[in-house]
CSV table of C-alpha atoms in Angstrom, one decimal:
chain,number,residue,atom,x,y,z
A,1,MET,CA,136.2,87.8,103.3
A,2,GLU,CA,136.7,90.6,105.9
A,3,PHE,CA,133.7,92.5,107.3
A,4,PHE,CA,134.4,95.9,108.8
A,5,TYR,CA,131.5,96.9,111.1
A,6,HIS,CA,130.4,98.1,114.5
A,7,PRO,CA,128.0,95.9,116.5
A,8,LEU,CA,125.7,98.8,117.5
A,9,SER,CA,125.4,100.1,113.9
A,10,ARG,CA,122.0,99.1,112.5
A,11,TYR,CA,123.4,99.0,109.0
A,12,SER,CA,126.1,96.7,110.2
A,13,GLN,CA,123.5,94.6,112.0
A,14,LYS,CA,121.5,94.4,108.7
A,15,VAL,CA,124.5,92.9,106.9
A,16,LEU,CA,125.4,90.6,109.8
A,17,ILE,CA,121.9,89.1,109.6
A,18,ALA,CA,122.5,88.4,105.9
A,19,LEU,CA,126.0,86.9,106.5
A,20,TYR,CA,124.6,84.5,109.1
A,21,GLU,CA,121.6,83.7,106.9
A,22,LYS,CA,124.1,82.9,104.1
A,23,GLN,CA,126.3,80.8,106.5
A,24,ALA,CA,129.2,82.7,105.0
A,25,ASN,CA,132.8,82.4,106.3
A,26,PHE,CA,134.2,85.8,107.2
A,27,ASP,CA,136.5,87.6,109.6
A,28,ALA,CA,134.6,90.2,111.6
A,29,ILE,CA,136.7,93.4,112.2
A,30,THR,CA,135.2,95.9,114.6
A,31,VAL,CA,135.7,99.6,113.7
A,32,ASP,CA,135.0,102.2,116.4
A,33,LEU,CA,134.9,105.5,114.5
A,34,ARG,CA,134.8,107.3,117.9
A,35,ASP,CA,138.4,106.1,118.6
A,36,PRO,CA,141.0,108.1,116.7
A,37,PHE,CA,143.4,105.1,116.2
A,38,SER,CA,140.6,102.8,115.0
A,39,ARG,CA,139.2,105.5,112.7
A,40,GLN,CA,142.7,106.4,111.2
A,41,LYS,CA,143.5,102.8,110.5
A,42,PHE,CA,140.1,102.2,108.8
A,43,TYR,CA,140.6,105.5,106.8
A,44,GLN,CA,143.8,104.2,105.3
A,45,LEU,CA,141.9,101.2,103.9
A,46,TYR,CA,138.7,103.1,103.0
A,47,PRO,CA,138.9,106.9,102.9
A,48,GLN,CA,135.1,107.4,103.2
A,49,ALA,CA,135.5,105.7,106.6
A,50,ARG,CA,131.9,104.4,106.8
A,51,VAL,CA,130.8,101.1,108.1
A,52,PRO,CA,129.7,98.5,107.1
A,53,LEU,CA,132.3,97.5,104.5
A,54,LEU,CA,133.0,94.1,102.9
A,55,LYS,CA,136.5,93.2,101.6
A,56,THR,CA,136.1,90.2,99.3
A,57,GLN,CA,138.6,87.4,98.7
A,58,ASP,CA,139.8,89.2,95.6
A,59,GLU,CA,140.5,92.4,97.5
A,60,GLN,CA,137.4,94.2,96.2
A,61,LEU,CA,135.9,96.8,98.7
A,62,ILE,CA,132.1,96.8,98.8
A,63,PRO,CA,130.3,99.5,100.8
A,64,GLU,CA,126.6,100.1,101.5
A,65,SER,CA,124.5,97.5,103.3
A,66,SER,CA,122.1,96.7,100.5
A,67,ILE,CA,124.9,96.4,97.9
A,68,ILE,CA,126.9,94.1,100.2
A,69,ILE,CA,123.8,91.9,100.7
A,70,GLU,CA,123.2,91.7,96.9
A,71,TYR,CA,126.9,90.7,96.5
A,72,LEU,CA,126.4,87.9,99.1
A,73,ASP,CA,123.2,86.8,97.4
A,74,ARG,CA,125.0,86.4,94.1
A,75,HIS,CA,127.9,84.4,95.6
A,76,PHE,CA,126.2,82.1,98.1
A,77,TYR,CA,123.5,80.0,96.5
A,78,SER,CA,122.9,77.2,99.0
A,79,SER,CA,121.2,79.1,101.8
A,80,THR,CA,118.6,81.8,102.3
A,81,GLN,CA,117.9,83.7,99.0
A,82,LEU,CA,117.5,87.3,100.1
A,83,LEU,CA,116.7,88.8,96.7
A,84,PRO,CA,114.0,86.9,94.7
A,85,THR,CA,114.7,85.9,91.1
A,86,GLU,CA,111.1,86.7,90.0
A,87,PRO,CA,111.3,90.4,88.7
A,88,MET,CA,108.2,91.8,90.4
A,89,HIS,CA,108.9,90.1,93.7
A,90,ASN,CA,112.5,91.4,93.5
A,91,LEU,CA,111.3,94.9,92.8
A,92,GLN,CA,108.9,94.8,95.9
A,93,VAL,CA,111.8,93.6,98.1
A,94,ARG,CA,114.0,96.4,96.9
A,95,LEU,CA,111.2,98.9,97.4
A,96,PHE,CA,110.6,97.9,101.0
A,97,ASP,CA,114.4,97.9,101.7
A,98,ARG,CA,114.6,101.5,100.5
A,99,ILE,CA,111.5,102.5,102.5
A,100,ILE,CA,112.8,100.9,105.7
A,101,ASP,CA,116.3,102.5,105.3
A,102,ASN,CA,115.1,105.9,104.3
A,103,ASP,CA,111.9,106.3,106.2
A,104,ILE,CA,112.5,104.2,109.4
A,105,SER,CA,116.2,103.5,110.0
A,106,ASN,CA,117.5,107.0,109.2
A,107,PRO,CA,114.7,108.9,111.2
A,108,LEU,CA,115.4,106.5,114.1
A,109,LEU,CA,119.0,107.5,114.0
A,110,GLN,CA,118.0,111.2,114.0
A,111,LEU,CA,115.7,110.5,116.9
A,112,GLU,CA,118.5,108.8,118.9
A,113,LYS,CA,120.8,111.8,118.4
A,114,MET,CA,118.2,114.3,119.4
A,115,LYS,CA,117.3,112.4,122.6
A,116,ASP,CA,120.9,112.3,123.5
A,117,ILE,CA,121.0,116.1,123.6
A,118,ASP,CA,119.4,117.6,126.7
A,119,ASN,CA,118.2,120.8,125.0
A,120,SER,CA,116.7,119.0,122.0
A,121,ASN,CA,113.6,120.5,120.4
A,122,GLU,CA,110.7,118.5,121.8
A,123,PHE,CA,108.5,119.6,118.9
A,124,GLU,CA,110.9,118.1,116.4
A,125,ILE,CA,111.1,114.9,118.4
A,126,LYS,CA,107.3,114.5,118.4
A,127,LYS,CA,107.3,115.2,114.7
A,128,ILE,CA,109.7,112.5,113.9
A,129,GLU,CA,107.9,110.0,116.2
A,130,LYS,CA,104.6,110.8,114.5
A,131,GLN,CA,106.2,110.2,111.1
A,132,LEU,CA,107.7,106.9,112.3
A,133,LEU,CA,104.4,105.7,113.7
A,134,LEU,CA,102.8,106.4,110.3
A,135,GLN,CA,105.4,104.2,108.7
A,136,PHE,CA,104.8,101.4,111.2
A,137,GLN,CA,101.0,101.7,110.5
A,138,HIS,CA,101.8,101.1,106.8
A,139,LEU,CA,104.0,98.1,107.7
A,140,ASP,CA,101.3,96.7,109.9
A,141,ALA,CA,98.9,96.7,106.9
A,142,GLN,CA,101.6,95.0,104.8
A,143,LEU,CA,102.3,92.4,107.4
A,144,ALA,CA,98.6,91.5,107.7
A,145,LEU,CA,99.0,90.0,104.2
A,146,HIS,CA,102.4,88.4,104.6
A,147,HIS,CA,104.4,86.2,107.0
A,148,TRP,CA,107.6,88.2,106.4
A,149,ILE,CA,107.7,91.7,104.9
A,150,CYS,CA,107.4,90.6,101.3
A,151,GLY,CA,105.8,87.2,101.5
A,152,ASP,CA,106.5,83.8,103.0
A,153,SER,CA,110.3,84.1,102.5
A,154,PHE,CA,112.9,86.0,104.5
A,155,THR,CA,114.5,88.6,102.4
A,156,LEU,CA,116.7,91.7,102.2
A,157,ALA,CA,113.7,93.8,103.5
A,158,ASP,CA,113.6,91.7,106.7
A,159,CYS,CA,117.4,92.2,107.2
A,160,ALA,CA,116.7,95.9,107.1
A,161,LEU,CA,113.7,96.0,109.4
A,162,ILE,CA,114.7,93.8,112.3
A,163,PRO,CA,117.5,95.9,113.6
A,164,CYS,CA,115.2,98.9,113.5
A,165,LEU,CA,112.6,97.2,115.6
A,166,ASN,CA,115.1,96.4,118.3
A,167,TYR,CA,115.4,100.2,119.0
A,168,ALA,CA,111.8,101.1,118.0
A,169,PHE,CA,110.1,98.9,120.5
A,170,LYS,CA,112.1,100.4,123.3
A,171,ASN,CA,111.4,104.0,122.3
A,172,LEU,CA,108.0,104.1,120.5
A,173,ASN,CA,104.6,102.8,121.4
A,174,LEU,CA,104.1,100.0,118.8
A,175,LEU,CA,101.9,97.7,120.9
A,176,ASP,CA,98.8,98.8,119.0
A,177,PHE,CA,100.2,97.4,115.8
A,178,ASP,CA,99.3,93.7,116.2
A,179,GLN,CA,101.0,92.5,113.1
A,180,VAL,CA,104.2,94.4,113.8
A,181,VAL,CA,104.2,92.8,117.3
A,182,ARG,CA,103.7,89.4,115.8
A,183,TYR,CA,106.5,90.0,113.3
A,184,TRP,CA,108.9,91.1,116.1
A,185,GLN,CA,108.1,88.0,118.2
A,186,GLN,CA,108.9,85.7,115.3
A,187,ALA,CA,112.0,87.7,114.3
A,188,GLN,CA,113.5,87.2,117.7
A,189,LEU,CA,113.4,83.5,117.2
A,190,ARG,CA,115.3,83.7,113.9
A,191,GLY,CA,118.8,82.2,114.4
A,192,ALA,CA,120.7,84.9,112.4
A,193,TRP,CA,119.1,87.7,114.5
A,194,MET,CA,119.8,85.8,117.8
A,195,LEU,CA,123.5,85.7,116.9
A,196,VAL,CA,123.5,89.5,116.1
A,197,GLN,CA,121.6,90.2,119.3
A,198,GLU,CA,124.1,88.4,121.4
A,199,GLU,CA,126.8,90.6,120.1
A,200,ILE,CA,124.8,93.7,120.7
A,201,LEU,CA,124.2,92.8,124.3
A,202,LEU,CA,127.9,92.1,124.8
A,203,THR,CA,129.0,95.4,123.3
A,204,GLU,CA,126.4,97.3,125.4
A,205,GLN,CA,127.7,95.6,128.5
A,206,GLU,CA,131.3,96.5,127.6
A,207,ASP,CA,130.3,100.1,126.9
A,208,ASN,CA,128.5,100.4,130.3
A,209,ARG,CA,131.5,99.0,132.1
A,210,GLU,CA,133.8,101.5,130.4
A,211,LYS,CA,131.5,104.4,131.4
A,212,ARG,CA,131.6,103.3,135.0
A,213,GLY,CA,135.3,102.8,134.9
A,214,ILE,CA,135.1,99.1,135.5
A,215,PRO,CA,138.0,97.1,133.8
C-alpha cells in the first residue's frame, strides 16, 4: 500500500495511528500541498488533491480518514480492532468519530488559521474557543465512564481525538477537565501515537530550519 499524507495534517495523523495500530506494511509518501511541484504531481494521481489518501495493492484510491481506517479494519484482523463488531458499540464509535472531526478537529483548524492572521477577529476567536471548551466538557463526562472514548478498547474515535489534543492542550486551557488530562497522559504512552509524534517533531524542526534559512 501507499499512503499519501503530510505529517502535520491531523487527518493524516489520525490514519497514521490506525496504520501503526494495525502494524500494516505501507510506503509513506509525503505530499506538501504548499509546494507547486508536489501539489501538481499529487493532482495527477488524485485530482481532488486532498490528503490523506490510501492507494491499495490493487490500485484502488481511498480518500477520507474514517473510510481509510474502515478499510484497514476490514483487511487487517490480527491487531487492534478499531471498529467494534457489536452494532450498538460500532454506532457509538462512529458517532464520536463524527463529533470529534466536525466539532473539534475542524474548529481547531479554523482557530489555527485565524490566529495566524494578525488582524483576526478576536470576538470570533473567543467564540470558537468557547464552543471547543464545551465539547471538551462533554468529552470529560464521557471519559469519566470509560478508559478510552468508547469503552475499554482503543477505537477509531481515539484515532480521531488524540491528534486534536496535541494542539488543543497547547492553545486551550483544558487543565480543569481531569478526565481529559488523564486520557491525554495515557494516550502519550500509546506506541502508535509515539511513532506519529516523533514524525511531527522532526517535521516541525525541519520547517523551523527552513524558515531560518538553515540547510
